[in-house]
C-alpha positions as a printed NumPy array, in Angstrom:
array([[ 20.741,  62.045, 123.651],
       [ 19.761,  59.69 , 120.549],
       [ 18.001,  56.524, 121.805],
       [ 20.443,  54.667, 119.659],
       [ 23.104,  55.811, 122.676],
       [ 20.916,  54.874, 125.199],
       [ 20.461,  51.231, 124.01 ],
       [ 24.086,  51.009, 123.376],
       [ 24.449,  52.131, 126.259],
       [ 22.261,  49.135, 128.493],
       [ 24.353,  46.945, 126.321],
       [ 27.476,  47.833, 127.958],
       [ 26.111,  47.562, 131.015],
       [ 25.317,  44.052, 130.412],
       [ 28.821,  43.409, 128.885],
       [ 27.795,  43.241, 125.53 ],
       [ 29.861,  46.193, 124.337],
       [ 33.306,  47.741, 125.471],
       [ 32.475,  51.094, 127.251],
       [ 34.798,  53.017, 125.057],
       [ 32.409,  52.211, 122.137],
       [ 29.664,  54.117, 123.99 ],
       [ 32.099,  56.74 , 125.127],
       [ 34.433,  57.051, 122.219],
       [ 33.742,  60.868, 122.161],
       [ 34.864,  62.32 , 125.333],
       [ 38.234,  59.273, 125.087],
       [ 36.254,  57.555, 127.584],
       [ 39.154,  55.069, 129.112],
       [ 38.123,  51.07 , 127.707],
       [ 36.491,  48.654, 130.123],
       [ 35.648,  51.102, 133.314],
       [ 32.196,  50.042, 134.572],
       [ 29.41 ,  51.294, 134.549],
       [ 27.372,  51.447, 137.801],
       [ 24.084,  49.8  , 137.675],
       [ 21.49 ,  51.022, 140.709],
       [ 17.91 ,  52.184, 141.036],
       [ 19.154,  56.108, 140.674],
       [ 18.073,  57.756, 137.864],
       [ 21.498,  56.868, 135.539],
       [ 21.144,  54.973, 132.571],
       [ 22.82 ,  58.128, 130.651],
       [ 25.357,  57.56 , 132.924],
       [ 26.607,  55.008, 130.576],
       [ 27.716,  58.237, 127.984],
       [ 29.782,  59.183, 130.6  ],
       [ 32.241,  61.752, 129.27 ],
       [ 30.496,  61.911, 125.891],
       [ 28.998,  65.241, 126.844],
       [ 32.229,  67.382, 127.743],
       [ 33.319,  68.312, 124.411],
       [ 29.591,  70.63 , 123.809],
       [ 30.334,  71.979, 127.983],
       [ 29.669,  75.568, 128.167],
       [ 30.829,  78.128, 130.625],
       [ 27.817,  78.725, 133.407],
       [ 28.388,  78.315, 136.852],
       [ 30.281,  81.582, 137.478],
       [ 31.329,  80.515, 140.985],
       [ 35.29 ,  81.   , 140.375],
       [ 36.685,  84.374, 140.724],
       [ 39.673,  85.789, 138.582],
       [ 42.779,  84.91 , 141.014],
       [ 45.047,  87.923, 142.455],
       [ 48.171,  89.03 , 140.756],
       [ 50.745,  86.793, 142.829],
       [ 53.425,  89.735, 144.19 ],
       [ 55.715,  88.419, 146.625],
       [ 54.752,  89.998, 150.077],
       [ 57.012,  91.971, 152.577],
       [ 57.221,  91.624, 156.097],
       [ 54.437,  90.701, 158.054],
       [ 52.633,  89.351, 155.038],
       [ 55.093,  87.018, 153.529],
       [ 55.288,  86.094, 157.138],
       [ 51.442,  85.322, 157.303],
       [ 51.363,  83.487, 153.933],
       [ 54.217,  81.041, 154.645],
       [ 52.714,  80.136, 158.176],
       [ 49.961,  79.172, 156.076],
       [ 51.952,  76.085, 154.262],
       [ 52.489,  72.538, 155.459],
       [ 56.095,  73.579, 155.717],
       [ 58.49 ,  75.869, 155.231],
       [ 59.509,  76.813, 151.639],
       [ 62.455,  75.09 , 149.732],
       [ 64.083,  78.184, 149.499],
       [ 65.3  ,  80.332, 152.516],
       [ 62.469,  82.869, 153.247],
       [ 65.125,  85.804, 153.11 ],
       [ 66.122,  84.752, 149.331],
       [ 62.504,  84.761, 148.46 ],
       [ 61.863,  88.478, 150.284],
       [ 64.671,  89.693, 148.202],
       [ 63.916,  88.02 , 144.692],
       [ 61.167,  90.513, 144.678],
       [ 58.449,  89.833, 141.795],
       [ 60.745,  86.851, 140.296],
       [ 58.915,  84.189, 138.588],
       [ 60.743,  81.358, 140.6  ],
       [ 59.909,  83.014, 143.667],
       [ 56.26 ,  83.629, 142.906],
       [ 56.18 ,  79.706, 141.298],
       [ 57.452,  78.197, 144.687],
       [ 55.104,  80.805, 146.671],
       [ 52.03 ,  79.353, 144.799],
       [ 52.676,  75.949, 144.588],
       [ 53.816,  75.377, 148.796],
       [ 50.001,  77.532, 148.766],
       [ 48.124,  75.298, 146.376],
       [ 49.84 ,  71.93 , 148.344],
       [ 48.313,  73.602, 151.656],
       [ 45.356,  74.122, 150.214],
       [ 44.595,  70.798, 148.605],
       [ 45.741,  68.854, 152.068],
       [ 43.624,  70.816, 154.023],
       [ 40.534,  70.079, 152.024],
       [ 41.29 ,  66.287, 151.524],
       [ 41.969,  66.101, 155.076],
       [ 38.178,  67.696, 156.194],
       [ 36.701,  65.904, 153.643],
       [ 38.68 ,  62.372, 155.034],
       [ 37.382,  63.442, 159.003],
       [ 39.707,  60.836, 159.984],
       [ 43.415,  60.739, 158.919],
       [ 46.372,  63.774, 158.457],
       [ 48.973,  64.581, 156.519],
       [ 52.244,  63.07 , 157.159],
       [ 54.598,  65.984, 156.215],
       [ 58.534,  65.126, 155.004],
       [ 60.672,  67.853, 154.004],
       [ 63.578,  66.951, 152.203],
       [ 66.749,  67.991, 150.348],
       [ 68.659,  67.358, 147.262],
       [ 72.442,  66.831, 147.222],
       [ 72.674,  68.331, 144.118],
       [ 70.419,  71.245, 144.827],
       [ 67.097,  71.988, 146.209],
       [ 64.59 ,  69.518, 147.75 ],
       [ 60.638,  69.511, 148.055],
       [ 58.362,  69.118, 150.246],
       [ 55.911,  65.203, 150.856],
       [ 52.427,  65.211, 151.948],
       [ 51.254,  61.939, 152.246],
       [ 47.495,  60.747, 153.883],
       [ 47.207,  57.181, 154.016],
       [ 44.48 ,  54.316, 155.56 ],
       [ 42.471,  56.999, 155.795],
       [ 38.365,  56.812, 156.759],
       [ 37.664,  58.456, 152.71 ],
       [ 41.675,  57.858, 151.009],
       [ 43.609,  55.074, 150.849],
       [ 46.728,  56.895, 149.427],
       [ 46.655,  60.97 , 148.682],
       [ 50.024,  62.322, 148.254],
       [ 50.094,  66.125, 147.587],
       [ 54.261,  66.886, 146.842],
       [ 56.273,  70.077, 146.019],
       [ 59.591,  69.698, 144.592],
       [ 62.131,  73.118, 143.902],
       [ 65.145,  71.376, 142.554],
       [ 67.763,  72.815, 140.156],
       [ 71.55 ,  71.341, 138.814],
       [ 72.342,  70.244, 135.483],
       [ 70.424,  68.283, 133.131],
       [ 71.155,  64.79 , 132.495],
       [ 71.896,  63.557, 128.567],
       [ 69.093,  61.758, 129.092],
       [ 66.832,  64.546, 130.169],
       [ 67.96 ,  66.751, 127.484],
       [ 67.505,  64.147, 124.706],
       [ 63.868,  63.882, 125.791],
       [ 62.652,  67.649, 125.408],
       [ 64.717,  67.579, 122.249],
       [ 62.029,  64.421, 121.528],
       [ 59.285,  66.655, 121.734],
       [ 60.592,  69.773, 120.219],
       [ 63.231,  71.805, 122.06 ],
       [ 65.791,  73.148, 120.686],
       [ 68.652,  72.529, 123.457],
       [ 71.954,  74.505, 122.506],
       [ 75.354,  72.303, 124.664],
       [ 78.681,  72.031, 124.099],
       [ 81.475,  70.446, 125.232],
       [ 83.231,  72.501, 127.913],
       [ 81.343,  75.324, 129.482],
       [ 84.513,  76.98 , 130.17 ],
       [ 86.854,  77.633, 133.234],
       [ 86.377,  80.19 , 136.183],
       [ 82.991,  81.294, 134.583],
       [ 79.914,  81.733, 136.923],
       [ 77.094,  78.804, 135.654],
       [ 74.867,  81.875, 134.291],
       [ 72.471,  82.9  , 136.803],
       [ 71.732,  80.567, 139.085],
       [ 74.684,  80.745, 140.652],
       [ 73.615,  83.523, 142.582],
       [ 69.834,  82.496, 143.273],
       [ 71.298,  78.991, 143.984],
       [ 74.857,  79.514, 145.753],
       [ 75.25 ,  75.267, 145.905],
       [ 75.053,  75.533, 142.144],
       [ 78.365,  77.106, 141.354],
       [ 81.658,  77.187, 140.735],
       [ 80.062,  73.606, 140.913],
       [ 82.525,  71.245, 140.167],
       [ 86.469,  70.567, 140.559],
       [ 88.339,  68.044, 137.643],
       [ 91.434,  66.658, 139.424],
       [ 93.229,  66.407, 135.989],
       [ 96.363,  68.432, 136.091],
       [ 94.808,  70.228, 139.326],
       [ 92.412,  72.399, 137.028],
       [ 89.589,  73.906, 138.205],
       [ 86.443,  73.24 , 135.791],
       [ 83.137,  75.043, 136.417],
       [ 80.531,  73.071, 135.089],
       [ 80.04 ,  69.278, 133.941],
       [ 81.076,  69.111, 130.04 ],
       [ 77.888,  69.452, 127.812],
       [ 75.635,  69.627, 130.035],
       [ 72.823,  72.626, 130.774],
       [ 72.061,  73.96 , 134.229],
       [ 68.102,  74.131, 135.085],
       [ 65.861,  74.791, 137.567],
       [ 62.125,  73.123, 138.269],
       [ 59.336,  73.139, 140.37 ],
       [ 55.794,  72.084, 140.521],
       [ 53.412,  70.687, 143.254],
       [ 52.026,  67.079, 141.649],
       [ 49.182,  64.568, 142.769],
       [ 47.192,  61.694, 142.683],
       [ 44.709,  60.713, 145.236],
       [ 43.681,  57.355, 145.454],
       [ 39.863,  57.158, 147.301],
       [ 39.069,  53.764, 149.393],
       [ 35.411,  53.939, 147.734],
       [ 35.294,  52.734, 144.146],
       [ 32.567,  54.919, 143.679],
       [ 35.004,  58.254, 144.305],
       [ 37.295,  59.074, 141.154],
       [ 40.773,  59.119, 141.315],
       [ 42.538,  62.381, 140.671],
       [ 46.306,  63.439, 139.278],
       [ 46.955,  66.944, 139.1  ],
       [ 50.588,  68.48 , 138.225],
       [ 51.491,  72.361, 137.941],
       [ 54.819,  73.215, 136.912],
       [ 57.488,  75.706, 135.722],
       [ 61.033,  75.327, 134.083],
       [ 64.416,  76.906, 133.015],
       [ 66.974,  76.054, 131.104],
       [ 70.049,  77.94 , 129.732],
       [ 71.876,  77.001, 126.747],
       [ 75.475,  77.154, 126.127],
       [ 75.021,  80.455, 123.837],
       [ 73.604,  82.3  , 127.193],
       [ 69.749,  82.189, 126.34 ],
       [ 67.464,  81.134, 128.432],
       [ 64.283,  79.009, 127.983],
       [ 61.219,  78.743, 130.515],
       [ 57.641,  77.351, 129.732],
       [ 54.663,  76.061, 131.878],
       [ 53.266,  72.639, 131.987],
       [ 50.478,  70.998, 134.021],
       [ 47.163,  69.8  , 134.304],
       [ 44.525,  68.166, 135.638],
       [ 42.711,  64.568, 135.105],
       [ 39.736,  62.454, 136.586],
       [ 39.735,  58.819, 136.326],
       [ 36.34 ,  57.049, 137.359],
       [ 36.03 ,  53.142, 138.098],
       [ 32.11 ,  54.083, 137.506],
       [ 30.86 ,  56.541, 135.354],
       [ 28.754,  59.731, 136.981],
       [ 27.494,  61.888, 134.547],
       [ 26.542,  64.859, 136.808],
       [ 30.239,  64.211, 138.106],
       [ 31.945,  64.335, 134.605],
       [ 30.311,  67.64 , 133.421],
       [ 31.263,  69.163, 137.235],
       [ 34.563,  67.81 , 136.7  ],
       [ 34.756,  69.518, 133.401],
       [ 33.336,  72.426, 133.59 ],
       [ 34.929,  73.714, 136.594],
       [ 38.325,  73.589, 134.505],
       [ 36.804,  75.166, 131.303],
       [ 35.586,  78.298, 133.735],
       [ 39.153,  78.163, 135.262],
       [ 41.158,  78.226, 131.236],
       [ 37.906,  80.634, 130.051],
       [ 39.361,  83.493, 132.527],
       [ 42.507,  83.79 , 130.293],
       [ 41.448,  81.908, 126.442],
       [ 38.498,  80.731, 125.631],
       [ 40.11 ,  78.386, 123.384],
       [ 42.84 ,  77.007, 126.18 ],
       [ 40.231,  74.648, 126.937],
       [ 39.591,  72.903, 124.187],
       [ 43.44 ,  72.529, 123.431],
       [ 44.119,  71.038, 126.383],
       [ 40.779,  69.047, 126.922],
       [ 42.063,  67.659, 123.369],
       [ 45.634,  67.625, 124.514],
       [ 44.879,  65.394, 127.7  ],
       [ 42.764,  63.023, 126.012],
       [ 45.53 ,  62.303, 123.771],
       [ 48.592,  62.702, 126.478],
       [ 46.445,  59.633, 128.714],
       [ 46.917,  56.946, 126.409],
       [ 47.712,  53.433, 127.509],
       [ 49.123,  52.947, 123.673],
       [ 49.612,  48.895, 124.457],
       [ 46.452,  48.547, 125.467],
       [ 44.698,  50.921, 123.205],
       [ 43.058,  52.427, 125.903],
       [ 42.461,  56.035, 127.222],
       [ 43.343,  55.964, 131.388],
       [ 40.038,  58.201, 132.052],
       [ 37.236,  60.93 , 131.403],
       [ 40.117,  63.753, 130.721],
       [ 40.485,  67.07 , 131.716],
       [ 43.361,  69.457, 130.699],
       [ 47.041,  68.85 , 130.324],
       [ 49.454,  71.373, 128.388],
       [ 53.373,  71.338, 128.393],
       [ 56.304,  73.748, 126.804],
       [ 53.913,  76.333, 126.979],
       [ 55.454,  80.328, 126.538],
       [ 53.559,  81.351, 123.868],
       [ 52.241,  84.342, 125.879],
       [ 53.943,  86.567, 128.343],
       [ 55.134,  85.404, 132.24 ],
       [ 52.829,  86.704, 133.784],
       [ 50.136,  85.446, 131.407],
       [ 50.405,  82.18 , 131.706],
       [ 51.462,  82.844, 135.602],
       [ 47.842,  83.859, 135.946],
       [ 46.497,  80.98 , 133.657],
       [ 48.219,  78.349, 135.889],
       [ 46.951,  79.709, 139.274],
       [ 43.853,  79.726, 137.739],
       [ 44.35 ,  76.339, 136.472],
       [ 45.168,  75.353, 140.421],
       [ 43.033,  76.795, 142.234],
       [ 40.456,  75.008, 140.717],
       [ 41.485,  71.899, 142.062],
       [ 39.925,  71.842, 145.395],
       [ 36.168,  73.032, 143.765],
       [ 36.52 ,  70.483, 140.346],
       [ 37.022,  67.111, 143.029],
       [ 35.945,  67.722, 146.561],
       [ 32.061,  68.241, 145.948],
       [ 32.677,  64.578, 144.021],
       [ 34.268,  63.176, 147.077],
       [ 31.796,  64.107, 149.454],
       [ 28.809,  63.509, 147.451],
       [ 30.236,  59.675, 147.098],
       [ 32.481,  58.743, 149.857],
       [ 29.327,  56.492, 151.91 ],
       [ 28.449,  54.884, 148.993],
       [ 27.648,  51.178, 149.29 ],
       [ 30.074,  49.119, 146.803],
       [ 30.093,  45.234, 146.554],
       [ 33.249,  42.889, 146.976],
       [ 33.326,  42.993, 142.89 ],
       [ 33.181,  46.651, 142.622],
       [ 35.846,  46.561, 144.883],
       [ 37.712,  44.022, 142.784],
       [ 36.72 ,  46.419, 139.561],
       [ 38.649,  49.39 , 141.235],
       [ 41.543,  47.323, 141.794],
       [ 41.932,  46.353, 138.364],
       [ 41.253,  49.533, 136.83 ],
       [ 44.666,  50.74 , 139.056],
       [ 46.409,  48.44 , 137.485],
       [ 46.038,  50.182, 134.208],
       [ 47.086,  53.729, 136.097],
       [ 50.285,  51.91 , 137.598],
       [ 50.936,  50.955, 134.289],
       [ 50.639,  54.278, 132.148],
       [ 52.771,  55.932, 135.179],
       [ 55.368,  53.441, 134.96 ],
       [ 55.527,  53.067, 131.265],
       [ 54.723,  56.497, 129.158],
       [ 54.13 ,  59.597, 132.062],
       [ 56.757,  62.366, 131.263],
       [ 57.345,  63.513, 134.574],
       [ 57.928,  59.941, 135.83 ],
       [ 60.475,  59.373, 133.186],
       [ 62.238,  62.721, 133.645],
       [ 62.273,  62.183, 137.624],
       [ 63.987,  58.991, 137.554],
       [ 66.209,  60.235, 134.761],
       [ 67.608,  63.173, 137.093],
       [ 70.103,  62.512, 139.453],
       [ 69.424,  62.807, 142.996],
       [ 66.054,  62.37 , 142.429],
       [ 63.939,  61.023, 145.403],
       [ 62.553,  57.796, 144.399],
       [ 59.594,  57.926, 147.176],
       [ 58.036,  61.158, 145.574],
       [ 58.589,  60.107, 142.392],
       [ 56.467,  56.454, 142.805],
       [ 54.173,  58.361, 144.887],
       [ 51.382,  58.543, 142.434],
       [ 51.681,  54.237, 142.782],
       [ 48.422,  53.221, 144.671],
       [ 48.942,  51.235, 147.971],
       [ 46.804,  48.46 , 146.165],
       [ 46.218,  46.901, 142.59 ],
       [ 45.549,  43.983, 140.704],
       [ 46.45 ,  41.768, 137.922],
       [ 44.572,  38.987, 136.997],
       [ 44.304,  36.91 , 134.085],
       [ 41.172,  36.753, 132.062],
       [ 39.247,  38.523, 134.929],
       [ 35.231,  38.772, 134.35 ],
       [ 32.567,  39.233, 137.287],
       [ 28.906,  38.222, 136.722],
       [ 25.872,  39.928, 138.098],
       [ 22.332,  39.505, 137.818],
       [ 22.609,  41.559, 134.468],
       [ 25.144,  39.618, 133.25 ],
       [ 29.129,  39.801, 132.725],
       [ 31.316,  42.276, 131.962],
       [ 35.538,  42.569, 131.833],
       [ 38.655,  42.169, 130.656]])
């Protein structure tokens, strides 16, 4: 590192410069703090500068097992496992055999177990509150939510399986990003809604028009669809532990003409109120071993993609340090990017919970404090305003609101013309 960066980089601390012009490289997110103690951390100030040169090193992540849906006993085993029972009836799942839905829902009730498990040792204090749920219009999900916790103020860890019919409003934003939706005006009469009719008996013959007593089978110009994905954010009490938001998804559509879309979307995302540098290049390279298993160049996509994707566009600020984050992604084979996205998951747990622990006694000051709840103000913010899956939840009817606003912290702050001084001077909005 160039001493030219390492001046520039006591100047921020001082509040002379914006952080994002010492950590412009890595899309550093504008304004977070840097923290200013007797450890050995002045680089800390480059923050995620370093993460685009990561290489792969630590080795410690194994290749994950081909997810087969288990018989008997051992489908038995693995569901006694999760914080509670899957969305879909465990008899429909034995018999769906090697289907990707089936092995979707399988992994993410496993990966929501997993993650709550680990944030709960880590916490030593608080559990899980577990809410299982249904959807009038098909499906339901699954809410894990920790809160006033010794370590988390807020960690919600959610599964949703939900399928019906897309809204206009849905449809018209994947045709915003690319897709290529086929409707049209009458689905027809009497005629099954494709296949989910059978996986999802509540689906179909769905609907009954009362005009001249006919009997309609699905809603005019609309597409049927099923979804799933497990989605958090963890909020930490100590402003010195990151916040996380990780989402892991799958989808289906079928269009009007009988063909049927699917494509994976997800990722992960660390958002510091202080910049660690040992905690950025953990952070990061952890995922990179994770995408390296399947492409080396998945990672620097979706590194790229990420930065990009966490945008606060009216403040012209990126939200943190980055990670990965992909969407519409079938370039490659089921099973392909099956693997890629277990990969991507399992990770979770070993990319944030060595962070946690190594920070959650920190000392922090009433104005670090104050710090953290400003910087969730900009998270609320890009949630609310730009997040896709926030805009596509509260765009689908029957939607549960509480899952949806879960990622909201229990505690922000917005004030006008904010600035704390310090013995090294002032820094702020």
């Amino acid at each position: 590192m160039s001493l030219q960066v390492v001046l520039r980089a006591g100047r921020a601390v001082r509040g002379r410069l914006p952080l994002s012009s010492v950590c412009h490289g890595a899309r550093a997110v504008h304004g977070a703090a840097l923290r200013s103690t007797g450890r050995r951390s002045l680089l800390v100030a480059a923050g995620a500068a370093v993460t685009a040169g990561l290489v792969a090193g630590y080795g410690h992540l194994q290749r994950a097992d081909m997810a087969s849906v288990d018989h008997g006993e051992d489908l038995d085993r693995r569901v006694a496992a999760f914080m509670a029972p899957p969305v879909t009836e465990l008899e429909r799942l034995r018999r769906s055999g090697g289907d990707m839905k089936t092995r979707m829902e399988l992994l993410i009730m496993e990966t929501q177990a997993e993650v709550c498990r680990a944030l709960e040792e880590a916490d030593g204090g608080a559990g899980f509150t577990v809410d299982r749920w249904q959807r009038t219009e098909g499906g339901g999900g699954v809410s894990c939510v920790l809160q006033d916790g010794n370590v988390f103020e807020k960690a919600g860890v959610n599964v949703s399986v939900v399928y019906g019919y897309l809204s206009e409003e849905s449809i018209q934003q994947m045709r915003s990003r690319g897709k290529d939706l086929k409707t049209k005006d009458d689905w027809g009469h009497g005629q099954p809604v494709l296949g989910f009719g059978e996986e999802f008996p509540q689906m179909g013959p769905h609907r009954t028009s009362i005009a001249d007593g006919a009997v309609e089978t699905g809603p005019r110009g609309k597409l049927p669809f099923c979804a799933m994905g497990v989605s958090s954010v963890i909020h930490p009490k100590n402003p010195h532990v990151p916040t996380i938001h990780f989402n892991y998804r799958y989808f289906e559509i079928e269009e009007a003409d009988g063909n049927k879309q699917w494509w994976f979307g997800g990722g992960t995302d660390l958002t510091p109120t202080y910049l660690n540098l040992e905690d950025v290049v953990h952070f990061h390279q952890t995922l990179r071993e994770a995408c390296d298993q399947h492409n080396p160049g998945f990672y620097p996509k979706f590194k790229k993609w990420c930065d990009d994707y966490f945008f606060i566009k009216h403040r012209g600020e990126r939200r943190g340090v980055g990670g990965i984050f992909f969407d519409d992604l079938d370039s490659l084979s089921k099973d392909k990017l099956f693997q890629f996205v277990k990969s991507c998951a399992k990770a979770v747990v070993p990319c944030y919970v060595p962070i946690v622990n190594k920070h959650k006694n920190d000392s922090f000051s009433p104005e670090e404090k104050m710090w953290q709840q400003l910087r969730r103000g900009r998270y609320v913010e890009f949630n609310l305003v730009y997040d896709r899956g926030t805009k596509f939840g509260l765009a689908t009817p029957g939607s549960r609101i509480e899952s949806i606003l879960m990622s909201l912290p229990l505690t922000a702050r917005y004030v006008l013309y904010y600035c704390t001084f310090s013995k090294k001077g002032a820094f702020g909005m």
